[in-house]
GROMACS .gro file of C-alpha atoms in nm:
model
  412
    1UNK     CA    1  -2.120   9.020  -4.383
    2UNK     CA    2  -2.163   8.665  -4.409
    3UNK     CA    3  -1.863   8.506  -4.371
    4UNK     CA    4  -1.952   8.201  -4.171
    5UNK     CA    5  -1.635   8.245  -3.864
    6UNK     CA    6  -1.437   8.536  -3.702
    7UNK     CA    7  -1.103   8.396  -3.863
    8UNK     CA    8  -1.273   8.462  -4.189
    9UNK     CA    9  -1.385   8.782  -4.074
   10UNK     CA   10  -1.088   8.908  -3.985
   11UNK     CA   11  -0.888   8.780  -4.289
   12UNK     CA   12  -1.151   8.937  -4.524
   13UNK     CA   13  -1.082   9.246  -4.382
   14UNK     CA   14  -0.722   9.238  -4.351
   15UNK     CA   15  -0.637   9.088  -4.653
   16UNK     CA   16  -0.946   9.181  -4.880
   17UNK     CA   17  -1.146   8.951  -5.157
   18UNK     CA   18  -1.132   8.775  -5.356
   19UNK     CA   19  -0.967   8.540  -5.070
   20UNK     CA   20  -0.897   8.166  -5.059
   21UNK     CA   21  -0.887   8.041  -4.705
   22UNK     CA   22  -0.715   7.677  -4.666
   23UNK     CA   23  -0.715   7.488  -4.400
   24UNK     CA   24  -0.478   7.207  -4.342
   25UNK     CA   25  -0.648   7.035  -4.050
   26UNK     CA   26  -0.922   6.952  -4.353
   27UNK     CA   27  -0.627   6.819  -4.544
   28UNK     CA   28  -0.464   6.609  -4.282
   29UNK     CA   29  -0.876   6.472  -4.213
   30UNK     CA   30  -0.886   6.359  -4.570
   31UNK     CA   31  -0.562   6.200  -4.572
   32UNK     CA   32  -0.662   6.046  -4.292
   33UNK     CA   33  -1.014   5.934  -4.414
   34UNK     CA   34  -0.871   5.807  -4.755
   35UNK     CA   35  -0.565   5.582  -4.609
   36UNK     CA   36  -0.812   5.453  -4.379
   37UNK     CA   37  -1.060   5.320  -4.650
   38UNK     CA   38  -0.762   5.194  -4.854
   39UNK     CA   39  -0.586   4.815  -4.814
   40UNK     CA   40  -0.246   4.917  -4.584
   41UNK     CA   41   0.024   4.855  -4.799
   42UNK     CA   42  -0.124   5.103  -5.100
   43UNK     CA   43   0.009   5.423  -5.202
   44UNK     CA   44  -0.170   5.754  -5.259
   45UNK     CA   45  -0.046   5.975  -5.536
   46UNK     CA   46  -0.227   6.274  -5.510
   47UNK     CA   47  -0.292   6.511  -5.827
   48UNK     CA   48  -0.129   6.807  -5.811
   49UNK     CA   49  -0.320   6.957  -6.071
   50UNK     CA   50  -0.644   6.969  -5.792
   51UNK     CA   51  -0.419   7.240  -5.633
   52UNK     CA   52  -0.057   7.247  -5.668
   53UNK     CA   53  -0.001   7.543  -5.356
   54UNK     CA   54   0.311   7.378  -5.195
   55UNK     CA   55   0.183   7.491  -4.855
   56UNK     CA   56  -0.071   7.218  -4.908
   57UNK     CA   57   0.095   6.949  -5.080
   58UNK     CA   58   0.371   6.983  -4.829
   59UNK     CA   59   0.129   6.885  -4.569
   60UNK     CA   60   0.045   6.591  -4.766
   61UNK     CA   61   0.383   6.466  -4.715
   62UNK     CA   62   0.468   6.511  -4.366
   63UNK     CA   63   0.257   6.468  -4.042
   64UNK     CA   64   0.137   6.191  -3.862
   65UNK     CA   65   0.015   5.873  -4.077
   66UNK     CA   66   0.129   5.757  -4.395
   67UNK     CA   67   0.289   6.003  -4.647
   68UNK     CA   68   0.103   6.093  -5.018
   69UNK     CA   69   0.339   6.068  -5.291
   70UNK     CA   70   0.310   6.351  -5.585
   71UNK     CA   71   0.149   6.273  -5.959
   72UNK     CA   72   0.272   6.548  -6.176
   73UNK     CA   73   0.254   6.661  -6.514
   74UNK     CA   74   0.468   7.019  -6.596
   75UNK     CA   75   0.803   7.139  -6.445
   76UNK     CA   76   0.582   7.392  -6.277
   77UNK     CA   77   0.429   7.115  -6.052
   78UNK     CA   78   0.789   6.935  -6.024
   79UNK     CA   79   0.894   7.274  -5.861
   80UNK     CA   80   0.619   7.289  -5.631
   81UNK     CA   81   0.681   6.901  -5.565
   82UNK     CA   82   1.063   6.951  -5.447
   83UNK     CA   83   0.982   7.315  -5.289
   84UNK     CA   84   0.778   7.106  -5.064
   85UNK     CA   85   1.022   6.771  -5.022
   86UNK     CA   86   0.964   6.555  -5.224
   87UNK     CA   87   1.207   6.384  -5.357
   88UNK     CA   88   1.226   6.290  -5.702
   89UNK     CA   89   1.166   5.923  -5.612
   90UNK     CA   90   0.835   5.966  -5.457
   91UNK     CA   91   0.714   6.166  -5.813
   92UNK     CA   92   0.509   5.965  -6.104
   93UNK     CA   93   0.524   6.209  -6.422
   94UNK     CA   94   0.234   6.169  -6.593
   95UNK     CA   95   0.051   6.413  -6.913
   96UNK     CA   96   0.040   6.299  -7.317
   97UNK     CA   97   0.277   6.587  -7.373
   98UNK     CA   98   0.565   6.568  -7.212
   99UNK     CA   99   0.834   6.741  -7.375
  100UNK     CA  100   1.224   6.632  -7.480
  101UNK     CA  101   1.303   6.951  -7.234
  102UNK     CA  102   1.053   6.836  -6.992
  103UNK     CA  103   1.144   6.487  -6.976
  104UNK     CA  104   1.506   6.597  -6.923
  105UNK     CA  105   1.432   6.849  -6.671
  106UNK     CA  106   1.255   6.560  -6.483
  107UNK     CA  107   1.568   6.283  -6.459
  108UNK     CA  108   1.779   6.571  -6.345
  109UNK     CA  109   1.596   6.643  -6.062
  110UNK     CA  110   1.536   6.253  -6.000
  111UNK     CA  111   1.244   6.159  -6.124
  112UNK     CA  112   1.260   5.779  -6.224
  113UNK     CA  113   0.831   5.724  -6.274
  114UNK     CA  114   0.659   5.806  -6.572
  115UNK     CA  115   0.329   5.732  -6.707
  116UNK     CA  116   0.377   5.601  -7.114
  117UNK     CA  117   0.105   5.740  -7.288
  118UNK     CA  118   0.198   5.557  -7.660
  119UNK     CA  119   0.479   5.378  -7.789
  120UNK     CA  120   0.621   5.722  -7.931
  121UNK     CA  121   0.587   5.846  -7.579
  122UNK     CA  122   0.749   5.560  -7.400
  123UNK     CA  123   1.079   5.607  -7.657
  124UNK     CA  124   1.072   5.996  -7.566
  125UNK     CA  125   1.143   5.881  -7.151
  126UNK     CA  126   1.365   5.643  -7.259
  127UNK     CA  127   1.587   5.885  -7.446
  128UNK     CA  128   1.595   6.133  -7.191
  129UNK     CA  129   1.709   5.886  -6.936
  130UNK     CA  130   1.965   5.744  -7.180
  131UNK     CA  131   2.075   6.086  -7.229
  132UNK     CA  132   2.216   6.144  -6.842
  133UNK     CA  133   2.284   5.762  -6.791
  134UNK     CA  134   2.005   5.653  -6.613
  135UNK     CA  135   1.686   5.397  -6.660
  136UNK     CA  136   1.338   5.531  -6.649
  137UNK     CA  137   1.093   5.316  -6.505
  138UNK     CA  138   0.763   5.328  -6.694
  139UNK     CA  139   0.330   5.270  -6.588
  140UNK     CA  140   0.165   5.224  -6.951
  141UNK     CA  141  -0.145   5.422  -6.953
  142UNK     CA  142  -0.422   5.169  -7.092
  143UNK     CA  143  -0.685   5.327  -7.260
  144UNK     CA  144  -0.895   5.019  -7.195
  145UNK     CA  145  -1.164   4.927  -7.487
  146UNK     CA  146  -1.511   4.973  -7.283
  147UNK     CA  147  -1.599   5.224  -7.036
  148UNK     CA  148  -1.737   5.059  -6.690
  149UNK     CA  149  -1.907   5.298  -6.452
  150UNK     CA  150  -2.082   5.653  -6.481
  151UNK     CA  151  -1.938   5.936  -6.381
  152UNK     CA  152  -1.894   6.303  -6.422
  153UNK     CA  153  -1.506   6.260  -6.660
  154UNK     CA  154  -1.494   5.952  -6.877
  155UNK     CA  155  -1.116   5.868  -6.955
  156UNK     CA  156  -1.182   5.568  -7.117
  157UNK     CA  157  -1.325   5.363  -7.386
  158UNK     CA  158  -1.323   5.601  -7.674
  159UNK     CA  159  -1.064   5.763  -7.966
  160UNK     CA  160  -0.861   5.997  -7.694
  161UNK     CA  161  -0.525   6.137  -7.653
  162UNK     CA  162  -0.459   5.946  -7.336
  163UNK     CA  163  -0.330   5.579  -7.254
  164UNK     CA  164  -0.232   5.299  -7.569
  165UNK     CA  165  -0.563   5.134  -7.727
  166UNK     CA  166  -0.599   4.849  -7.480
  167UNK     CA  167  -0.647   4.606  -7.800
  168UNK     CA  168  -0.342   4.689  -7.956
  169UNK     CA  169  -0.090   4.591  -7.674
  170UNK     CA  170  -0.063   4.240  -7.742
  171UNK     CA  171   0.034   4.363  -8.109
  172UNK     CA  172   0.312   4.603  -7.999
  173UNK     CA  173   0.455   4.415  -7.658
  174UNK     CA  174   0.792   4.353  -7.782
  175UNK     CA  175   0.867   4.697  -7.906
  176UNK     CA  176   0.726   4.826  -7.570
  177UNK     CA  177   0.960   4.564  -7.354
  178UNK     CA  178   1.246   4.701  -7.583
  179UNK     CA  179   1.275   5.016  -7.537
  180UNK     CA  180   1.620   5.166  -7.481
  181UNK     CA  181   1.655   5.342  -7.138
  182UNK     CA  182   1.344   5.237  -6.959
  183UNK     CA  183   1.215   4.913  -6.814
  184UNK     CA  184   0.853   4.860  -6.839
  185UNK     CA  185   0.744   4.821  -6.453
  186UNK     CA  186   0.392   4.822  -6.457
  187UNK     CA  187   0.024   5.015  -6.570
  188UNK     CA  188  -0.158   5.334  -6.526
  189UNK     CA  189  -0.506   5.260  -6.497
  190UNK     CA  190  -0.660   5.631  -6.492
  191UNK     CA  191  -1.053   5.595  -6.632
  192UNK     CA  192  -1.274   5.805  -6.445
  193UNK     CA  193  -1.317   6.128  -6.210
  194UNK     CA  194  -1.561   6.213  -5.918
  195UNK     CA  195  -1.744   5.806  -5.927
  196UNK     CA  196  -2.160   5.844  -5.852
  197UNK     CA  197  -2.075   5.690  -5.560
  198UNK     CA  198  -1.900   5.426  -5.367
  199UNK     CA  199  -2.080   5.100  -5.598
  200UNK     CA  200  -1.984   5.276  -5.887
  201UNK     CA  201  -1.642   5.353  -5.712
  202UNK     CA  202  -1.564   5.005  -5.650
  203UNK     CA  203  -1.698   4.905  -5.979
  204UNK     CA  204  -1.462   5.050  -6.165
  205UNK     CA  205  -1.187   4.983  -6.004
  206UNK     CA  206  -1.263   4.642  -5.979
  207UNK     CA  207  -1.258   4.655  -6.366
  208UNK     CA  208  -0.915   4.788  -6.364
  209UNK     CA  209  -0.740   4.531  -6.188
  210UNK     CA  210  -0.926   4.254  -6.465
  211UNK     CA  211  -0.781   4.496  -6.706
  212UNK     CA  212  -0.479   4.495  -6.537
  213UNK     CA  213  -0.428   4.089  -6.516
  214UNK     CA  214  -0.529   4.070  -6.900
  215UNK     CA  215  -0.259   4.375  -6.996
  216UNK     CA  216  -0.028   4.186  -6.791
  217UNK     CA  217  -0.079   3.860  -7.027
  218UNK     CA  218  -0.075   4.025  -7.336
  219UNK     CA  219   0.278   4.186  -7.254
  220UNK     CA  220   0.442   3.905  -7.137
  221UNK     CA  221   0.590   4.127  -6.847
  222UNK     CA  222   0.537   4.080  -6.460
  223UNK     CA  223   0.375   4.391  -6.321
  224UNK     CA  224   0.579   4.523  -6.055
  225UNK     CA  225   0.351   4.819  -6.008
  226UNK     CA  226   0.019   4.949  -6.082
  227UNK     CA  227  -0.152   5.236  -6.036
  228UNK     CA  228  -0.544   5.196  -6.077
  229UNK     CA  229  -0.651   5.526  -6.066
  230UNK     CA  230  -0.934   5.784  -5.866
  231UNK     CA  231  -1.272   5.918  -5.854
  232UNK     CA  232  -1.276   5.938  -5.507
  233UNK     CA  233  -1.545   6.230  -5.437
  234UNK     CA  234  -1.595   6.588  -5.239
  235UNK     CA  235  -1.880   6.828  -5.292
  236UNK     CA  236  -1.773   7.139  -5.521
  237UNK     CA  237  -1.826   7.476  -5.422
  238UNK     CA  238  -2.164   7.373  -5.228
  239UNK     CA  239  -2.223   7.234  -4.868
  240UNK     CA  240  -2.177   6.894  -4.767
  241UNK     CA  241  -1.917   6.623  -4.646
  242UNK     CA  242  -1.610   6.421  -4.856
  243UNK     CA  243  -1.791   6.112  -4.934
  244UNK     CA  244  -1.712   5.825  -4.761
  245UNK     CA  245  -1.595   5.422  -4.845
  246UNK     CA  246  -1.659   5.209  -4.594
  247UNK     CA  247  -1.704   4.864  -4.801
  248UNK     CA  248  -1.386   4.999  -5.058
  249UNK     CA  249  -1.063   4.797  -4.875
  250UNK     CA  250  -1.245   4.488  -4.852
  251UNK     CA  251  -1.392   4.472  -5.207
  252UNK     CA  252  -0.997   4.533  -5.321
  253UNK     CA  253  -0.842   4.347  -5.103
  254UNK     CA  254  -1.068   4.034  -5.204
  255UNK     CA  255  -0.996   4.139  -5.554
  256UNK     CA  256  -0.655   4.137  -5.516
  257UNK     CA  257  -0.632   3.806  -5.357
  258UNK     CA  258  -0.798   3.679  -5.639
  259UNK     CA  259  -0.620   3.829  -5.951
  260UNK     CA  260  -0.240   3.910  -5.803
  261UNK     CA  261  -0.241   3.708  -5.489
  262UNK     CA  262   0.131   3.848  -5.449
  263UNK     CA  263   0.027   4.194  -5.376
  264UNK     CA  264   0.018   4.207  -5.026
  265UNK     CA  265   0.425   4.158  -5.066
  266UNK     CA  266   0.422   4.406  -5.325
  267UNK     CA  267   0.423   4.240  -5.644
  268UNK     CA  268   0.269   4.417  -5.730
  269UNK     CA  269   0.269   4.717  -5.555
  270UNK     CA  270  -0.085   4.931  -5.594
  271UNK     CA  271  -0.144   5.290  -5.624
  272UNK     CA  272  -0.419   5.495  -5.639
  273UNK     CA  273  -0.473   5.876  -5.706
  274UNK     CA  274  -0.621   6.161  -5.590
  275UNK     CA  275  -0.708   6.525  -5.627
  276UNK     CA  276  -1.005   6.710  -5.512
  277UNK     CA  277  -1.086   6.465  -5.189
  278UNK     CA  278  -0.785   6.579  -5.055
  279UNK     CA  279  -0.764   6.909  -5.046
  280UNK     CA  280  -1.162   6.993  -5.172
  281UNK     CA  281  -1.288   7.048  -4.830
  282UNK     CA  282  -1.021   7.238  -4.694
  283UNK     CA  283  -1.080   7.560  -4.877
  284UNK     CA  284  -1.354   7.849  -4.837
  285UNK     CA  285  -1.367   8.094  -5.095
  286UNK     CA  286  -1.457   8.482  -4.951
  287UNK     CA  287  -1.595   8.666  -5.259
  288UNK     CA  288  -1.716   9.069  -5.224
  289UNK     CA  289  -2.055   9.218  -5.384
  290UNK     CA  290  -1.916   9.481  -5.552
  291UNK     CA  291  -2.289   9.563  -5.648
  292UNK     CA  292  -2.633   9.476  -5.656
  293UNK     CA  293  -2.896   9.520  -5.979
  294UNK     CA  294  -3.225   9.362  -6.115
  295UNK     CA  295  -3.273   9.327  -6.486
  296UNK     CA  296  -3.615   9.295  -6.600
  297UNK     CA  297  -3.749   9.118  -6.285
  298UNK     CA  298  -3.407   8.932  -6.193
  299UNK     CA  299  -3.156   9.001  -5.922
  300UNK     CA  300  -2.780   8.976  -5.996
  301UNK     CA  301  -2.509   8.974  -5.737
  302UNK     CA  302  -2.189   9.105  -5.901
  303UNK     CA  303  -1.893   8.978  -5.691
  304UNK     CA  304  -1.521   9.053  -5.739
  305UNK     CA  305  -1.471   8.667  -5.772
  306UNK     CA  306  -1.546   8.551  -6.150
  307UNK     CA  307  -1.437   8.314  -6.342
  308UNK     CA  308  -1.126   8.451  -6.337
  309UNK     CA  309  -1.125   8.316  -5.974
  310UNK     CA  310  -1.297   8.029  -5.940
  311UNK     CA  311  -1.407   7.751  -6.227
  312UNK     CA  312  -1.272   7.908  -6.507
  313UNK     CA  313  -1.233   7.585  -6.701
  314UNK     CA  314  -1.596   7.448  -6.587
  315UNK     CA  315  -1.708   7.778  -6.750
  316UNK     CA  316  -1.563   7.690  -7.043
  317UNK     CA  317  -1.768   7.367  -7.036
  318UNK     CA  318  -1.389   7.204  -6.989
  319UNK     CA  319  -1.392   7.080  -6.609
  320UNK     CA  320  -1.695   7.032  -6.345
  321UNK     CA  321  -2.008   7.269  -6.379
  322UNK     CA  322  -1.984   7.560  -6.183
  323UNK     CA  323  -2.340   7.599  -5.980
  324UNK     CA  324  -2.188   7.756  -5.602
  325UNK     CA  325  -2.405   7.750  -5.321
  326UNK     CA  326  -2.296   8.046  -5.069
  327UNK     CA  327  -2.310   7.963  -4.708
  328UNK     CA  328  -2.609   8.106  -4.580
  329UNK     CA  329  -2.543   8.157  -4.188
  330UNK     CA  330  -2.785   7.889  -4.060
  331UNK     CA  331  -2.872   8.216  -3.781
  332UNK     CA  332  -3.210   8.277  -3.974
  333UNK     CA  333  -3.119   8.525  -4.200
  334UNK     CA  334  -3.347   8.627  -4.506
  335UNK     CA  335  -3.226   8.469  -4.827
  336UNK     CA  336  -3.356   8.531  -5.152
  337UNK     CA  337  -3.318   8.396  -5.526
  338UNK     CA  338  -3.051   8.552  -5.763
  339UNK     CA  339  -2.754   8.492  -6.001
  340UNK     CA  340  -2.389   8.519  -5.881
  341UNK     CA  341  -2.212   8.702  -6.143
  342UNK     CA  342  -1.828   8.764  -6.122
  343UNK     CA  343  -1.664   9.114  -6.273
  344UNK     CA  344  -1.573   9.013  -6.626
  345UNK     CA  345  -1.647   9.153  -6.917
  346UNK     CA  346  -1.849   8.872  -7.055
  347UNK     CA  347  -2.126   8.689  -7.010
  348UNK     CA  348  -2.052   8.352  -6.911
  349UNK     CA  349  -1.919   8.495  -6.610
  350UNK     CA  350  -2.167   8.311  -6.400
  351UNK     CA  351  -2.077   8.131  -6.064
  352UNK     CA  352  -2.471   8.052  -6.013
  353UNK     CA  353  -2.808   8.113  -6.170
  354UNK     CA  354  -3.131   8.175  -5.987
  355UNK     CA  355  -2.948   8.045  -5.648
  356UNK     CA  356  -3.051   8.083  -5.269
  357UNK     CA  357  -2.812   8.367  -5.149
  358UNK     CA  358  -2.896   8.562  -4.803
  359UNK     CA  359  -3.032   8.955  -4.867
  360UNK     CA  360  -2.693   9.076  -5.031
  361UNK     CA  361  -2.631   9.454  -5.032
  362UNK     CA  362  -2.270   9.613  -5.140
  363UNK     CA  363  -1.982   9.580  -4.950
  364UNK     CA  364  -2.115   9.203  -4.798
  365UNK     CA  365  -1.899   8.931  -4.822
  366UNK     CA  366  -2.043   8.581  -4.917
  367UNK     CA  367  -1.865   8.243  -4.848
  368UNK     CA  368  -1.833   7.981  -5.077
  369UNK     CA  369  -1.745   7.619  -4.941
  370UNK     CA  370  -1.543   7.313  -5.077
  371UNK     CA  371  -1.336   7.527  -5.302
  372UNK     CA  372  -1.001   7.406  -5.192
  373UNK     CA  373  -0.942   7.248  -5.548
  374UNK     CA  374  -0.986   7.377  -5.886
  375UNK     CA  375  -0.949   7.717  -5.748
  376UNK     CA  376  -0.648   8.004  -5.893
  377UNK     CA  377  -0.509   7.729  -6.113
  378UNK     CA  378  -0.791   7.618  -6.327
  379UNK     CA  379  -0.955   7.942  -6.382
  380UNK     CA  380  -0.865   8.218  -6.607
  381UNK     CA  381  -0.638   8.427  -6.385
  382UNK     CA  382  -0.480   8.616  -6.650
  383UNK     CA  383  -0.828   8.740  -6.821
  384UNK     CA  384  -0.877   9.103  -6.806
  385UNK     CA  385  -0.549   9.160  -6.633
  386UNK     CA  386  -0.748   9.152  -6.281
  387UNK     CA  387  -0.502   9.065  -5.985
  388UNK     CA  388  -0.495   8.703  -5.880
  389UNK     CA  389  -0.685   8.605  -5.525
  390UNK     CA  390  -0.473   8.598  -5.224
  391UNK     CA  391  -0.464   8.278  -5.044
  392UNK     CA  392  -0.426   8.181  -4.705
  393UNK     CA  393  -0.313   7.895  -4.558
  394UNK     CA  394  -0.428   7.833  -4.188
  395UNK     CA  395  -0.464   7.523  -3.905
  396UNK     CA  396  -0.745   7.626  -3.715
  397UNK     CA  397  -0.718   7.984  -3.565
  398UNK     CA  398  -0.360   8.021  -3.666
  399UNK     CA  399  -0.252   8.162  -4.013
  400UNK     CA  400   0.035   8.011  -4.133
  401UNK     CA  401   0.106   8.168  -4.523
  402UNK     CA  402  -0.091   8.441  -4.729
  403UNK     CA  403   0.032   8.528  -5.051
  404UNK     CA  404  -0.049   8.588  -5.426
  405UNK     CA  405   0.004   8.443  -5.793
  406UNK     CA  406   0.158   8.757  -5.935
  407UNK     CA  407   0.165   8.795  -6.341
  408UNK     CA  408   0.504   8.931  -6.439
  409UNK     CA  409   0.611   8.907  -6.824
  410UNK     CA  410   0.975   8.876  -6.869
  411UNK     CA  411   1.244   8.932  -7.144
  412UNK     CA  412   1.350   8.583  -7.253
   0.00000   0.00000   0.00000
């Protein structure tokens, strides 16, 4: 068995695999790490979509330090938001397809943030709100004309379903500023995921706030919020540290002073957001061989993690590439080369290809690190009708919550 701890260990064989271990001391470390490389007064909206288990986003909201507010998009992440306290006022709605249903469902439970994707979409919050006597506030998502650094997810700069064409704002400004039952507070600034590093990091945001001060212009409103965005990174599914930003609150904060010299009173108040870096590291994946083969001179490693498990959209060519790299002990132990297959009935169920994996035989259990985000949630749990992982939430030794996503089809 190669499951790097006795805690894994013993949950493997308690609770059998596939088997997400979480643990929140990583979580309150990377909270920790990412106020501390941020200017003090900014908020952290972190992405529930990374990993929306409310055991985990709970302890993003309580605990010593400052608290992470939630970025949402689905009533199925609004119920894990308020499971886990948050109230409605600390939630920014956010997606290109939020629904009349949705939208209501949202002010009920007090949501008052939303992120405007279009003019159409901005007239859809303001509705709702109308609707139970309330006013929406509302961060226009810019889809800003150029892109500025590389990375991994480009949100901006081309023909896409999210944020209003950058160029055309000055055109529509007074039908955006006049929209019944919401008030125009400020921008969503979302153009990139997972930055090269911290230079391209900076970078980028860096453009955002020059994008911000020329939206702001062509408008003709004073920003009382914005929210420039992420691409803070964590290794996925292989070995290695959250990166770190040590020369990020300074380069802002110099920004800042330059372009809205108010902010440091809040006006305007600055957000960023964040998935994977918060909860990435915490999670260890705990996948069985179910068996061993070669195939005309090449060894596979079928596991009873898949796709279904782990990376399902990144298999799909949809999310982040899926290329794990297994804890190998680090006590000596013979590795070899082979490809980690999962138990699916097709054949781009493939965690790894030609990877370094120790001498595997049936019945071993390998551990995958860094999978605390983009786990159950992004992969294809329903495919093949194959149970969902459990999950276990611990802090340190101690385990705190194991349970399962359970598919159950209802009358409706």
């Amino acid at each position: 068995m190669t499951a790097n701890t006795p805690l894994l260990e013993k949950l493997a064989a308690e609770y059998g695999t596939p088997l997400y271990v979480y643990d929140l001391d990583g979580v309150d470390a990377a909270r920790r790490d990412l106020f501390g490389a941020l200017p003090e007064s900014f908020d952290v909206f972190y992405a529930f979509k990374a990993n929306p288990h409310v055991e985990l986003v709970r302890a993003l909201r309580t605990g010593e330090g400052p608290a992470c507010k939630a970025e949402i998009s689905s009533t199925g992440e609004l119920a894990a938001a308020l499971e886990a306290g948050y109230p409605g006022t600390d939630i920014l709605y956010t997606g290109p397809g939020k629904t009349r249903g949705e939208l209501a469902r949202a002010i009920v439970d007090g949501v008052r943030l939303f992120s405007a994707e279009s003019l159409s979409d901005l007239t859809h919050i303001g509705e709702a709100a109308l609707a139970h006597g309330v006013t929406a506030d509302a961060l226009l998502r810019i889809n800003s004309a150029t892109a500025g650094a590389s990375t991994s997810i480009r949100m901006t700069g081309t023909p896409t379903q999210f944020g209003i064409d950058s160029e055309t704002v000055a055109e529509i400004a007074a039908q955006l500023r006049d929209v019944p039952g919401v008030t125009v507070a400020g921008l969503h600034l979302f153009s990139q995921s997972n930055a090269r590093d911290e230079k391209a990091l900076i970078g980028e945001f860096l453009r955002s706030i020059d994008v911000a001060a020329a939206m702001q212009e062509d408008l003709g409103v004073r920003l009382r919020m914005m929210d420039i965005g992420g691409g803070f990174s964590v290794p996925y599914a292989q070995a290695g540290a959250r990166a770190q930003y040590p020369g990020l609150r300074a380069a802002l904060e110099e920004k800042l002073d330059t372009t809205f010299p108010g902010w440091r009173q809040g006006e305007p108040r600055v957000a960023v957001e964040s998935g994977r870096y918060l909860v990435g590291d915490s999670g260890t994946l705990l996948a069985g061989v179910s068996n061993v083969k070669v195939s005309r001179g090449r060894k596979f490693v079928i596991l009873d993690a898949g796709i279904n498990t782990f990376g399902g959209m990144s298999g799909l060519g949809r999310l982040l590439p899926v290329s794990v790299v297994v804890d190998t002990d680090g006590a000596g132990r013979a590795t070899e080369k082979a490809s980690l297959v999962g138990p699916l009935c097709t054949p781009g169920d493939i965690l790894g290809r030609e990877i370094e994996v120790p001498e595997t035989a049936d019945g071993d259990v390998l551990t995958i690190p860094n999978t605390g985000a983009y786990g159950p949630t992004a992969s294809l749990l329903m495919f093949l009708g194959r149970p969902a992982p459990t999950e276990a939430v611990v802090r340190g030794d101690e385990v705190l919550h194991v349970s399962r996503i359970e598919h159950i089809r209802t009358p409706v």
